[in-house]
């Protein structure tokens, strides 16, 4: 799949039209799905990436937060983008932000609130007291179109104002959430209380309205570690029953601890894929350490190794890119190696980041950032993925610097050998299973072709810090 946006995607309103126009070309390149950004109105109007969600029912249709369109365009343009993508044969995944609401329309008096310790959410600070808080959402620009629900303080567990987290009257943080900060139910904004029947009901109603309105093929679900995991068992079952489709779902459980990902998969009983966060951090560390990193451990502790059927593999995203909240850049020299791991193996569901495909240039916080385009290699890998990732795979992930793997191919597909190093020019003996067969390096790092011996082995080479992809001639 393609993650179509990054944090600094231009807010000119041309996004939906632009990606709709690219759909056919992307399908021909080998993409099969688009992950589109949150399409509804955020508190920041046309500046909001979408995660500061204000109104889930306003996909660029109503004059709210100073604008009709969102950062990405209007509702009609959103529909046009989805139609173009699906006509081109691509699946479309919606970004679903259910954890919090931001940009309330009004204040309310809550007669019993208490501050909590940000690092230990079970510990209260100071006395219970009454306080006026921004917790009322009445959506004056939309009124009761699509939904008559107005949000009041009792639909929320907690909110943050002026840096203090206030737990609201009679509320308890949800169980079955991440244990960071003792209980990580609260992330930001007005935090939805999923113990409240109206809150759950509206989330189910909205999901079905969204599917009926836009016809998505699946979801990328935001911030799942801050929402009771058991909720999604019911919600995903309801959505899949409603559409009678096996809707795809991938959750953003941002943790590099494979144990927590394993537990979440257990709790949701395999209904949801997860992003392979440990893999991203392995790539990040490898890219920073250069030849000091043990390439043989690149897949250690990753979801793709433990549970390949539920792993969505990634290299970078809108939170890890420079100047963002989870900044952990994978350095440019390593990205071809990382994308080879993601795209040229038969495990995991790969996600390509738009800023790695198109490049990016932006300024923020006094810095100017340039991210390189790796499109030429990614396109090569996508093509090789369709032609050569078949038959028996032989892994050689067994060296501090140079690692590789081969696919033997089958009746309809040729064989391939992938080799990469984080040190100098090097060569690795690997078996493809095909004796006396000639191979060429499609990355063009090495010009001369090579032949396997009578047992199907050959010394496959690559350049320092590079990946070479040898395919059958
Ligand atoms: Ca929450």
GROMACS .gro file of C-alpha atoms and ligand atoms in nm:
model
  474
    1UNK     CA    1   0.000   0.000   0.000
    2UNK     CA    2   0.099   0.362  -0.041
    3UNK     CA    3   0.076   0.603   0.252
    4UNK     CA    4  -0.024   0.895   0.033
    5UNK     CA    5   0.064   1.181   0.267
    6UNK     CA    6   0.328   1.313   0.502
    7UNK     CA    7   0.300   1.575   0.775
    8UNK     CA    8   0.400   1.862   0.549
    9UNK     CA    9   0.193   1.767   0.244
   10UNK     CA   10   0.088   2.106   0.095
   11UNK     CA   11  -0.245   2.234   0.224
   12UNK     CA   12  -0.353   2.379  -0.111
   13UNK     CA   13  -0.668   2.168  -0.131
   14UNK     CA   14  -0.543   1.984  -0.441
   15UNK     CA   15  -0.460   1.658  -0.266
   16UNK     CA   16  -0.765   1.447  -0.351
   17UNK     CA   17  -0.761   1.551  -0.717
   18UNK     CA   18  -0.388   1.492  -0.740
   19UNK     CA   19  -0.394   1.138  -0.603
   20UNK     CA   20  -0.704   1.049  -0.804
   21UNK     CA   21  -0.513   1.147  -1.118
   22UNK     CA   22  -0.217   0.924  -1.023
   23UNK     CA   23  -0.422   0.611  -0.947
   24UNK     CA   24  -0.383   0.432  -1.280
   25UNK     CA   25  -0.008   0.489  -1.294
   26UNK     CA   26   0.036   0.364  -0.936
   27UNK     CA   27  -0.163   0.050  -1.009
   28UNK     CA   28   0.058  -0.017  -1.311
   29UNK     CA   29   0.369   0.027  -1.097
   30UNK     CA   30   0.248  -0.248  -0.863
   31UNK     CA   31   0.067  -0.070  -0.582
   32UNK     CA   32  -0.255  -0.238  -0.473
   33UNK     CA   33  -0.396   0.004  -0.214
   34UNK     CA   34  -0.392   0.368  -0.105
   35UNK     CA   35  -0.399   0.477   0.259
   36UNK     CA   36  -0.566   0.817   0.247
   37UNK     CA   37  -0.525   1.074   0.529
   38UNK     CA   38  -0.803   1.161   0.779
   39UNK     CA   39  -1.063   1.327   0.558
   40UNK     CA   40  -1.271   1.508   0.819
   41UNK     CA   41  -1.254   1.855   0.968
   42UNK     CA   42  -0.988   1.910   1.231
   43UNK     CA   43  -0.962   2.193   1.478
   44UNK     CA   44  -0.689   2.352   1.265
   45UNK     CA   45  -0.911   2.393   0.957
   46UNK     CA   46  -0.709   2.380   0.634
   47UNK     CA   47  -0.384   2.345   0.834
   48UNK     CA   48  -0.495   2.033   1.021
   49UNK     CA   49  -0.332   1.707   0.905
   50UNK     CA   50  -0.655   1.547   1.028
   51UNK     CA   51  -0.553   1.399   1.361
   52UNK     CA   52  -0.681   1.703   1.553
   53UNK     CA   53  -1.029   1.575   1.468
   54UNK     CA   54  -1.323   1.807   1.534
   55UNK     CA   55  -1.617   1.663   1.335
   56UNK     CA   56  -1.609   1.312   1.184
   57UNK     CA   57  -1.916   1.392   0.972
   58UNK     CA   58  -1.762   1.694   0.794
   59UNK     CA   59  -1.541   1.567   0.513
   60UNK     CA   60  -1.502   1.909   0.355
   61UNK     CA   61  -1.873   1.987   0.322
   62UNK     CA   62  -1.968   2.240   0.591
   63UNK     CA   63  -1.836   2.582   0.687
   64UNK     CA   64  -1.666   2.493   1.014
   65UNK     CA   65  -1.330   2.593   1.164
   66UNK     CA   66  -1.310   2.876   0.911
   67UNK     CA   67  -1.333   2.661   0.598
   68UNK     CA   68  -1.553   2.428   0.396
   69UNK     CA   69  -1.272   2.219   0.248
   70UNK     CA   70  -1.014   2.038   0.458
   71UNK     CA   71  -0.638   2.048   0.401
   72UNK     CA   72  -0.697   1.797   0.122
   73UNK     CA   73  -1.003   1.933  -0.058
   74UNK     CA   74  -1.381   1.900  -0.055
   75UNK     CA   75  -1.607   1.603   0.007
   76UNK     CA   76  -1.689   1.582  -0.365
   77UNK     CA   77  -1.317   1.572  -0.448
   78UNK     CA   78  -1.262   1.304  -0.183
   79UNK     CA   79  -1.535   1.094  -0.343
   80UNK     CA   80  -1.379   1.153  -0.684
   81UNK     CA   81  -1.038   1.038  -0.557
   82UNK     CA   82  -1.185   0.719  -0.410
   83UNK     CA   83  -1.376   0.649  -0.732
   84UNK     CA   84  -1.066   0.701  -0.945
   85UNK     CA   85  -0.859   0.474  -0.722
   86UNK     CA   86  -1.116   0.196  -0.719
   87UNK     CA   87  -1.176   0.226  -1.095
   88UNK     CA   88  -0.801   0.180  -1.139
   89UNK     CA   89  -0.817  -0.141  -0.935
   90UNK     CA   90  -0.672  -0.004  -0.612
   91UNK     CA   91  -0.816  -0.061  -0.268
   92UNK     CA   92  -0.876   0.248  -0.055
   93UNK     CA   93  -0.819   0.263   0.321
   94UNK     CA   94  -0.964   0.540   0.537
   95UNK     CA   95  -0.776   0.684   0.833
   96UNK     CA   96  -0.997   0.648   1.142
   97UNK     CA   97  -0.940   0.873   1.445
   98UNK     CA   98  -1.177   0.773   1.724
   99UNK     CA   99  -0.970   0.837   2.037
  100UNK     CA  100  -1.020   1.211   2.088
  101UNK     CA  101  -1.195   1.530   1.978
  102UNK     CA  102  -1.042   1.876   1.957
  103UNK     CA  103  -1.159   2.233   1.905
  104UNK     CA  104  -1.476   2.228   2.122
  105UNK     CA  105  -1.749   2.481   2.042
  106UNK     CA  106  -1.821   2.576   2.401
  107UNK     CA  107  -1.728   2.554   2.767
  108UNK     CA  108  -1.918   2.361   3.033
  109UNK     CA  109  -1.910   2.371   3.410
  110UNK     CA  110  -1.805   2.035   3.551
  111UNK     CA  111  -1.861   2.034   3.926
  112UNK     CA  112  -1.609   1.764   4.017
  113UNK     CA  113  -1.278   1.731   3.832
  114UNK     CA  114  -0.930   1.637   3.947
  115UNK     CA  115  -0.587   1.679   3.792
  116UNK     CA  116  -0.377   1.364   3.733
  117UNK     CA  117  -0.002   1.311   3.722
  118UNK     CA  118   0.098   1.299   3.353
  119UNK     CA  119   0.354   1.025   3.429
  120UNK     CA  120   0.125   0.821   3.657
  121UNK     CA  121  -0.231   0.866   3.543
  122UNK     CA  122  -0.365   0.669   3.838
  123UNK     CA  123  -0.227   0.930   4.078
  124UNK     CA  124  -0.437   1.241   4.138
  125UNK     CA  125  -0.284   1.583   4.211
  126UNK     CA  126  -0.458   1.825   4.445
  127UNK     CA  127  -0.822   1.840   4.543
  128UNK     CA  128  -1.137   1.765   4.353
  129UNK     CA  129  -1.298   2.091   4.245
  130UNK     CA  130  -1.539   2.248   4.000
  131UNK     CA  131  -1.403   2.390   3.673
  132UNK     CA  132  -1.518   2.529   3.341
  133UNK     CA  133  -1.377   2.321   3.053
  134UNK     CA  134  -1.398   2.318   2.672
  135UNK     CA  135  -1.599   1.998   2.636
  136UNK     CA  136  -1.911   2.090   2.437
  137UNK     CA  137  -1.931   2.004   2.067
  138UNK     CA  138  -2.252   2.130   1.901
  139UNK     CA  139  -2.129   2.160   1.539
  140UNK     CA  140  -2.316   2.484   1.455
  141UNK     CA  141  -2.195   2.475   1.094
  142UNK     CA  142  -2.337   2.127   1.030
  143UNK     CA  143  -2.634   2.121   1.265
  144UNK     CA  144  -2.793   1.776   1.277
  145UNK     CA  145  -2.710   1.671   0.919
  146UNK     CA  146  -2.606   1.302   0.920
  147UNK     CA  147  -2.615   1.287   1.302
  148UNK     CA  148  -2.795   1.473   1.575
  149UNK     CA  149  -2.545   1.379   1.844
  150UNK     CA  150  -2.396   1.666   2.037
  151UNK     CA  151  -2.106   1.596   2.265
  152UNK     CA  152  -2.109   1.694   2.634
  153UNK     CA  153  -1.850   1.654   2.905
  154UNK     CA  154  -1.999   1.323   3.017
  155UNK     CA  155  -1.899   1.161   2.687
  156UNK     CA  156  -1.534   1.210   2.780
  157UNK     CA  157  -1.302   1.058   3.041
  158UNK     CA  158  -1.058   1.343   3.057
  159UNK     CA  159  -0.934   1.654   2.883
  160UNK     CA  160  -0.621   1.867   2.890
  161UNK     CA  161  -0.617   2.243   2.931
  162UNK     CA  162  -0.312   2.465   2.985
  163UNK     CA  163  -0.096   2.153   3.012
  164UNK     CA  164  -0.297   1.989   3.290
  165UNK     CA  165  -0.487   1.663   3.242
  166UNK     CA  166  -0.824   1.675   3.420
  167UNK     CA  167  -1.017   1.358   3.489
  168UNK     CA  168  -1.388   1.433   3.477
  169UNK     CA  169  -1.655   1.361   3.734
  170UNK     CA  170  -1.705   0.991   3.823
  171UNK     CA  171  -1.480   0.882   3.534
  172UNK     CA  172  -1.233   0.597   3.536
  173UNK     CA  173  -0.963   0.553   3.275
  174UNK     CA  174  -1.032   0.260   3.044
  175UNK     CA  175  -0.879  -0.080   3.105
  176UNK     CA  176  -0.710  -0.280   2.823
  177UNK     CA  177  -0.498   0.016   2.710
  178UNK     CA  178  -0.121   0.056   2.698
  179UNK     CA  179   0.050   0.068   3.037
  180UNK     CA  180   0.288   0.357   2.963
  181UNK     CA  181   0.232   0.633   3.224
  182UNK     CA  182   0.056   0.362   3.432
  183UNK     CA  183  -0.250   0.395   3.207
  184UNK     CA  184  -0.227   0.547   2.859
  185UNK     CA  185  -0.600   0.592   2.791
  186UNK     CA  186  -0.553   0.970   2.764
  187UNK     CA  187  -0.346   1.096   2.471
  188UNK     CA  188  -0.480   1.439   2.376
  189UNK     CA  189  -0.789   1.660   2.341
  190UNK     CA  190  -1.121   1.549   2.485
  191UNK     CA  191  -1.071   1.175   2.537
  192UNK     CA  192  -1.374   0.966   2.443
  193UNK     CA  193  -1.519   0.744   2.716
  194UNK     CA  194  -1.568   0.409   2.545
  195UNK     CA  195  -1.746   0.282   2.857
  196UNK     CA  196  -2.031   0.520   2.767
  197UNK     CA  197  -2.303   0.356   2.561
  198UNK     CA  198  -2.377   0.668   2.353
  199UNK     CA  199  -2.008   0.702   2.264
  200UNK     CA  200  -1.984   0.344   2.144
  201UNK     CA  201  -2.317   0.376   1.964
  202UNK     CA  202  -2.206   0.688   1.777
  203UNK     CA  203  -1.875   0.524   1.678
  204UNK     CA  204  -2.066   0.230   1.530
  205UNK     CA  205  -2.320   0.458   1.360
  206UNK     CA  206  -2.045   0.678   1.216
  207UNK     CA  207  -1.847   0.381   1.083
  208UNK     CA  208  -2.146   0.248   0.893
  209UNK     CA  209  -2.236   0.595   0.764
  210UNK     CA  210  -1.879   0.634   0.643
  211UNK     CA  211  -1.874   0.298   0.466
  212UNK     CA  212  -2.212   0.368   0.302
  213UNK     CA  213  -2.103   0.719   0.198
  214UNK     CA  214  -1.756   0.648   0.067
  215UNK     CA  215  -1.726   0.273   0.000
  216UNK     CA  216  -1.387   0.210   0.157
  217UNK     CA  217  -1.205  -0.124   0.145
  218UNK     CA  218  -1.054  -0.093   0.489
  219UNK     CA  219  -0.916   0.120   0.767
  220UNK     CA  220  -0.596   0.248   0.916
  221UNK     CA  221  -0.694   0.301   1.280
  222UNK     CA  222  -0.519   0.576   1.473
  223UNK     CA  223  -0.387   0.559   1.830
  224UNK     CA  224  -0.528   0.216   1.915
  225UNK     CA  225  -0.313   0.176   2.225
  226UNK     CA  226  -0.515   0.457   2.387
  227UNK     CA  227  -0.853   0.289   2.330
  228UNK     CA  228  -0.984  -0.020   2.506
  229UNK     CA  229  -0.881  -0.304   2.274
  230UNK     CA  230  -1.203  -0.497   2.331
  231UNK     CA  231  -1.402  -0.216   2.165
  232UNK     CA  232  -1.249  -0.296   1.826
  233UNK     CA  233  -1.358  -0.661   1.839
  234UNK     CA  234  -1.718  -0.544   1.827
  235UNK     CA  235  -1.659  -0.246   1.601
  236UNK     CA  236  -1.472  -0.437   1.329
  237UNK     CA  237  -1.721  -0.725   1.339
  238UNK     CA  238  -2.004  -0.475   1.301
  239UNK     CA  239  -1.835  -0.300   1.005
  240UNK     CA  240  -1.756  -0.630   0.831
  241UNK     CA  241  -2.107  -0.762   0.886
  242UNK     CA  242  -2.257  -0.437   0.762
  243UNK     CA  243  -2.065  -0.444   0.432
  244UNK     CA  244  -2.044  -0.824   0.402
  245UNK     CA  245  -1.681  -0.761   0.305
  246UNK     CA  246  -1.361  -0.871   0.473
  247UNK     CA  247  -1.259  -0.510   0.532
  248UNK     CA  248  -0.887  -0.468   0.585
  249UNK     CA  249  -0.775  -0.308   0.912
  250UNK     CA  250  -0.434  -0.200   1.038
  251UNK     CA  251  -0.388  -0.042   1.379
  252UNK     CA  252  -0.130   0.213   1.483
  253UNK     CA  253  -0.003   0.059   1.809
  254UNK     CA  254   0.310   0.268   1.845
  255UNK     CA  255   0.542   0.054   2.052
  256UNK     CA  256   0.874  -0.109   1.973
  257UNK     CA  257   0.799  -0.378   2.233
  258UNK     CA  258   0.700  -0.695   2.046
  259UNK     CA  259   0.537  -0.825   2.365
  260UNK     CA  260   0.284  -0.541   2.364
  261UNK     CA  261   0.204  -0.595   1.997
  262UNK     CA  262   0.159  -0.967   2.063
  263UNK     CA  263  -0.077  -0.895   2.353
  264UNK     CA  264  -0.283  -0.652   2.143
  265UNK     CA  265  -0.318  -0.910   1.865
  266UNK     CA  266  -0.434  -1.160   2.127
  267UNK     CA  267  -0.686  -0.915   2.270
  268UNK     CA  268  -0.828  -0.827   1.927
  269UNK     CA  269  -0.813  -1.196   1.829
  270UNK     CA  270  -0.633  -1.130   1.503
  271UNK     CA  271  -0.899  -0.900   1.360
  272UNK     CA  272  -0.650  -0.622   1.301
  273UNK     CA  273  -0.305  -0.598   1.141
  274UNK     CA  274  -0.048  -0.383   1.321
  275UNK     CA  275   0.230  -0.166   1.186
  276UNK     CA  276   0.568  -0.328   1.247
  277UNK     CA  277   0.704  -0.053   1.472
  278UNK     CA  278   1.004  -0.261   1.593
  279UNK     CA  279   1.110  -0.304   1.229
  280UNK     CA  280   1.104   0.073   1.176
  281UNK     CA  281   1.325   0.126   1.481
  282UNK     CA  282   1.567  -0.146   1.364
  283UNK     CA  283   1.596   0.040   1.032
  284UNK     CA  284   1.643   0.370   1.216
  285UNK     CA  285   1.922   0.233   1.437
  286UNK     CA  286   2.091   0.052   1.149
  287UNK     CA  287   2.090   0.370   0.941
  288UNK     CA  288   2.248   0.571   1.224
  289UNK     CA  289   2.509   0.312   1.321
  290UNK     CA  290   2.643   0.238   0.973
  291UNK     CA  291   2.891  -0.052   0.980
  292UNK     CA  292   2.852  -0.065   1.360
  293UNK     CA  293   2.511  -0.232   1.327
  294UNK     CA  294   2.477  -0.611   1.314
  295UNK     CA  295   2.281  -0.665   0.991
  296UNK     CA  296   2.213  -1.023   1.097
  297UNK     CA  297   1.978  -0.885   1.364
  298UNK     CA  298   1.777  -0.661   1.131
  299UNK     CA  299   1.461  -0.869   1.177
  300UNK     CA  300   1.513  -0.946   1.547
  301UNK     CA  301   1.216  -0.861   1.767
  302UNK     CA  302   1.000  -0.761   1.471
  303UNK     CA  303   0.636  -0.839   1.406
  304UNK     CA  304   0.709  -0.953   1.052
  305UNK     CA  305   0.931  -1.228   1.191
  306UNK     CA  306   0.687  -1.331   1.464
  307UNK     CA  307   0.354  -1.289   1.289
  308UNK     CA  308   0.405  -1.213   0.917
  309UNK     CA  309   0.036  -1.248   0.832
  310UNK     CA  310  -0.060  -0.956   1.057
  311UNK     CA  311   0.243  -0.731   1.005
  312UNK     CA  312   0.228  -0.415   0.796
  313UNK     CA  313   0.590  -0.335   0.727
  314UNK     CA  314   0.706   0.024   0.694
  315UNK     CA  315   1.022   0.228   0.664
  316UNK     CA  316   0.903   0.578   0.760
  317UNK     CA  317   0.579   0.763   0.827
  318UNK     CA  318   0.427   1.105   0.900
  319UNK     CA  319   0.517   1.084   1.270
  320UNK     CA  320   0.876   0.958   1.234
  321UNK     CA  321   0.983   1.207   0.965
  322UNK     CA  322   1.210   1.495   1.075
  323UNK     CA  323   1.057   1.755   1.313
  324UNK     CA  324   0.760   1.532   1.404
  325UNK     CA  325   0.651   1.387   1.737
  326UNK     CA  326   0.810   1.043   1.700
  327UNK     CA  327   1.107   1.162   1.493
  328UNK     CA  328   1.330   0.864   1.419
  329UNK     CA  329   1.449   0.913   1.063
  330UNK     CA  330   1.583   0.625   0.860
  331UNK     CA  331   1.886   0.787   0.692
  332UNK     CA  332   1.868   0.820   0.315
  333UNK     CA  333   2.159   0.581   0.239
  334UNK     CA  334   1.976   0.301   0.420
  335UNK     CA  335   1.633   0.349   0.265
  336UNK     CA  336   1.705   0.133  -0.044
  337UNK     CA  337   1.819  -0.147   0.190
  338UNK     CA  338   1.509  -0.105   0.408
  339UNK     CA  339   1.273  -0.101   0.110
  340UNK     CA  340   1.441  -0.416  -0.025
  341UNK     CA  341   1.364  -0.588   0.308
  342UNK     CA  342   1.006  -0.460   0.298
  343UNK     CA  343   0.928  -0.513  -0.072
  344UNK     CA  344   1.145  -0.805  -0.186
  345UNK     CA  345   1.050  -1.064   0.073
  346UNK     CA  346   0.724  -1.259   0.087
  347UNK     CA  347   0.640  -1.175   0.449
  348UNK     CA  348   0.432  -0.883   0.573
  349UNK     CA  349   0.216  -0.631   0.391
  350UNK     CA  350   0.446  -0.347   0.276
  351UNK     CA  351   0.363   0.020   0.310
  352UNK     CA  352   0.553   0.278   0.102
  353UNK     CA  353   0.573   0.632   0.242
  354UNK     CA  354   0.481   0.905  -0.011
  355UNK     CA  355   0.772   1.126   0.099
  356UNK     CA  356   1.014   0.841   0.021
  357UNK     CA  357   0.853   0.795  -0.320
  358UNK     CA  358   0.814   1.158  -0.427
  359UNK     CA  359   1.072   1.323  -0.201
  360UNK     CA  360   0.979   1.615   0.023
  361UNK     CA  361   1.101   1.964   0.101
  362UNK     CA  362   0.966   2.165   0.393
  363UNK     CA  363   1.049   2.413   0.666
  364UNK     CA  364   0.934   2.410   1.028
  365UNK     CA  365   1.062   2.519   1.368
  366UNK     CA  366   1.350   2.707   1.205
  367UNK     CA  367   1.479   2.407   1.008
  368UNK     CA  368   1.476   2.327   0.637
  369UNK     CA  369   1.435   1.959   0.555
  370UNK     CA  370   1.487   1.772   0.230
  371UNK     CA  371   1.391   1.407   0.194
  372UNK     CA  372   1.525   1.226  -0.114
  373UNK     CA  373   1.301   1.054  -0.365
  374UNK     CA  374   1.376   0.681  -0.389
  375UNK     CA  375   1.117   0.626  -0.660
  376UNK     CA  376   1.354   0.479  -0.917
  377UNK     CA  377   1.456   0.194  -0.688
  378UNK     CA  378   1.111   0.148  -0.531
  379UNK     CA  379   0.962   0.108  -0.879
  380UNK     CA  380   1.232  -0.147  -0.965
  381UNK     CA  381   1.158  -0.336  -0.644
  382UNK     CA  382   0.781  -0.330  -0.706
  383UNK     CA  383   0.840  -0.479  -1.049
  384UNK     CA  384   1.078  -0.742  -0.911
  385UNK     CA  385   0.831  -0.820  -0.633
  386UNK     CA  386   0.568  -0.920  -0.887
  387UNK     CA  387   0.808  -1.124  -1.098
  388UNK     CA  388   1.054  -1.291  -0.863
  389UNK     CA  389   0.932  -1.334  -0.502
  390UNK     CA  390   0.808  -1.688  -0.564
  391UNK     CA  391   0.919  -2.041  -0.493
  392UNK     CA  392   1.153  -2.151  -0.218
  393UNK     CA  393   1.322  -1.872  -0.024
  394UNK     CA  394   1.671  -1.923   0.117
  395UNK     CA  395   1.782  -1.677   0.386
  396UNK     CA  396   2.140  -1.568   0.452
  397UNK     CA  397   2.075  -1.323   0.735
  398UNK     CA  398   2.388  -1.449   0.902
  399UNK     CA  399   2.659  -1.182   0.899
  400UNK     CA  400   2.733  -0.853   1.075
  401UNK     CA  401   2.771  -0.666   0.745
  402UNK     CA  402   2.656  -0.855   0.438
  403UNK     CA  403   2.321  -1.035   0.429
  404UNK     CA  404   2.095  -1.162   0.155
  405UNK     CA  405   1.830  -1.406   0.041
  406UNK     CA  406   1.722  -1.583  -0.276
  407UNK     CA  407   1.398  -1.702  -0.432
  408UNK     CA  408   1.414  -2.010  -0.649
  409UNK     CA  409   1.112  -1.914  -0.861
  410UNK     CA  410   0.851  -2.157  -0.992
  411UNK     CA  411   0.702  -2.266  -1.325
  412UNK     CA  412   0.590  -1.909  -1.400
  413UNK     CA  413   0.853  -1.699  -1.223
  414UNK     CA  414   1.229  -1.663  -1.248
  415UNK     CA  415   1.477  -1.674  -0.963
  416UNK     CA  416   1.634  -1.379  -0.779
  417UNK     CA  417   1.912  -1.306  -0.530
  418UNK     CA  418   1.915  -0.996  -0.308
  419UNK     CA  419   2.235  -0.893  -0.131
  420UNK     CA  420   2.310  -0.586   0.082
  421UNK     CA  421   2.588  -0.455   0.305
  422UNK     CA  422   2.639  -0.177   0.558
  423UNK     CA  423   3.019  -0.186   0.509
  424UNK     CA  424   3.246  -0.183   0.198
  425UNK     CA  425   3.215  -0.357  -0.142
  426UNK     CA  426   3.155  -0.724  -0.074
  427UNK     CA  427   3.045  -1.061  -0.211
  428UNK     CA  428   2.828  -1.334  -0.063
  429UNK     CA  429   2.794  -1.695  -0.176
  430UNK     CA  430   2.427  -1.789  -0.196
  431UNK     CA  431   2.227  -2.072  -0.352
  432UNK     CA  432   1.939  -1.997  -0.590
  433UNK     CA  433   1.860  -2.362  -0.663
  434UNK     CA  434   1.925  -2.305  -1.036
  435UNK     CA  435   2.255  -2.447  -1.170
  436UNK     CA  436   2.435  -2.281  -1.463
  437UNK     CA  437   2.202  -1.982  -1.465
  438UNK     CA  438   2.303  -1.623  -1.548
  439UNK     CA  439   2.199  -1.325  -1.333
  440UNK     CA  440   2.221  -0.948  -1.378
  441UNK     CA  441   2.196  -0.673  -1.115
  442UNK     CA  442   1.889  -0.461  -1.198
  443UNK     CA  443   2.007  -0.186  -0.961
  444UNK     CA  444   2.310  -0.140  -1.196
  445UNK     CA  445   2.556  -0.124  -0.908
  446UNK     CA  446   2.743  -0.411  -1.078
  447UNK     CA  447   2.764  -0.425  -1.458
  448UNK     CA  448   2.894  -0.777  -1.521
  449UNK     CA  449   2.653  -1.068  -1.510
  450UNK     CA  450   2.727  -1.377  -1.305
  451UNK     CA  451   2.657  -1.751  -1.343
  452UNK     CA  452   2.572  -2.009  -1.082
  453UNK     CA  453   2.781  -2.324  -1.062
  454UNK     CA  454   2.670  -2.684  -1.109
  455UNK     CA  455   2.508  -2.679  -0.760
  456UNK     CA  456   2.319  -2.352  -0.812
  457UNK     CA  457   2.554  -2.132  -0.606
  458UNK     CA  458   2.719  -1.805  -0.703
  459UNK     CA  459   2.917  -1.523  -0.536
  460UNK     CA  460   2.672  -1.233  -0.553
  461UNK     CA  461   2.828  -0.889  -0.512
  462UNK     CA  462   2.720  -0.541  -0.415
  463UNK     CA  463   2.884  -0.205  -0.349
  464UNK     CA  464   2.957  -0.054  -0.009
  465UNK     CA  465   2.638   0.055   0.171
  466UNK     CA  466   2.419  -0.066  -0.117
  467UNK     CA  467   2.171  -0.336  -0.211
  468UNK     CA  468   2.195  -0.531  -0.537
  469UNK     CA  469   1.906  -0.729  -0.685
  470UNK     CA  470   2.020  -1.009  -0.915
  471UNK     CA  471   1.751  -1.153  -1.142
  472UNK     CA  472   1.766  -1.441  -1.386
  473UNK     CA  473   1.866  -1.321  -1.732
  474LIG    CA1  474  -0.852   0.704   2.507
   0.00000   0.00000   0.00000
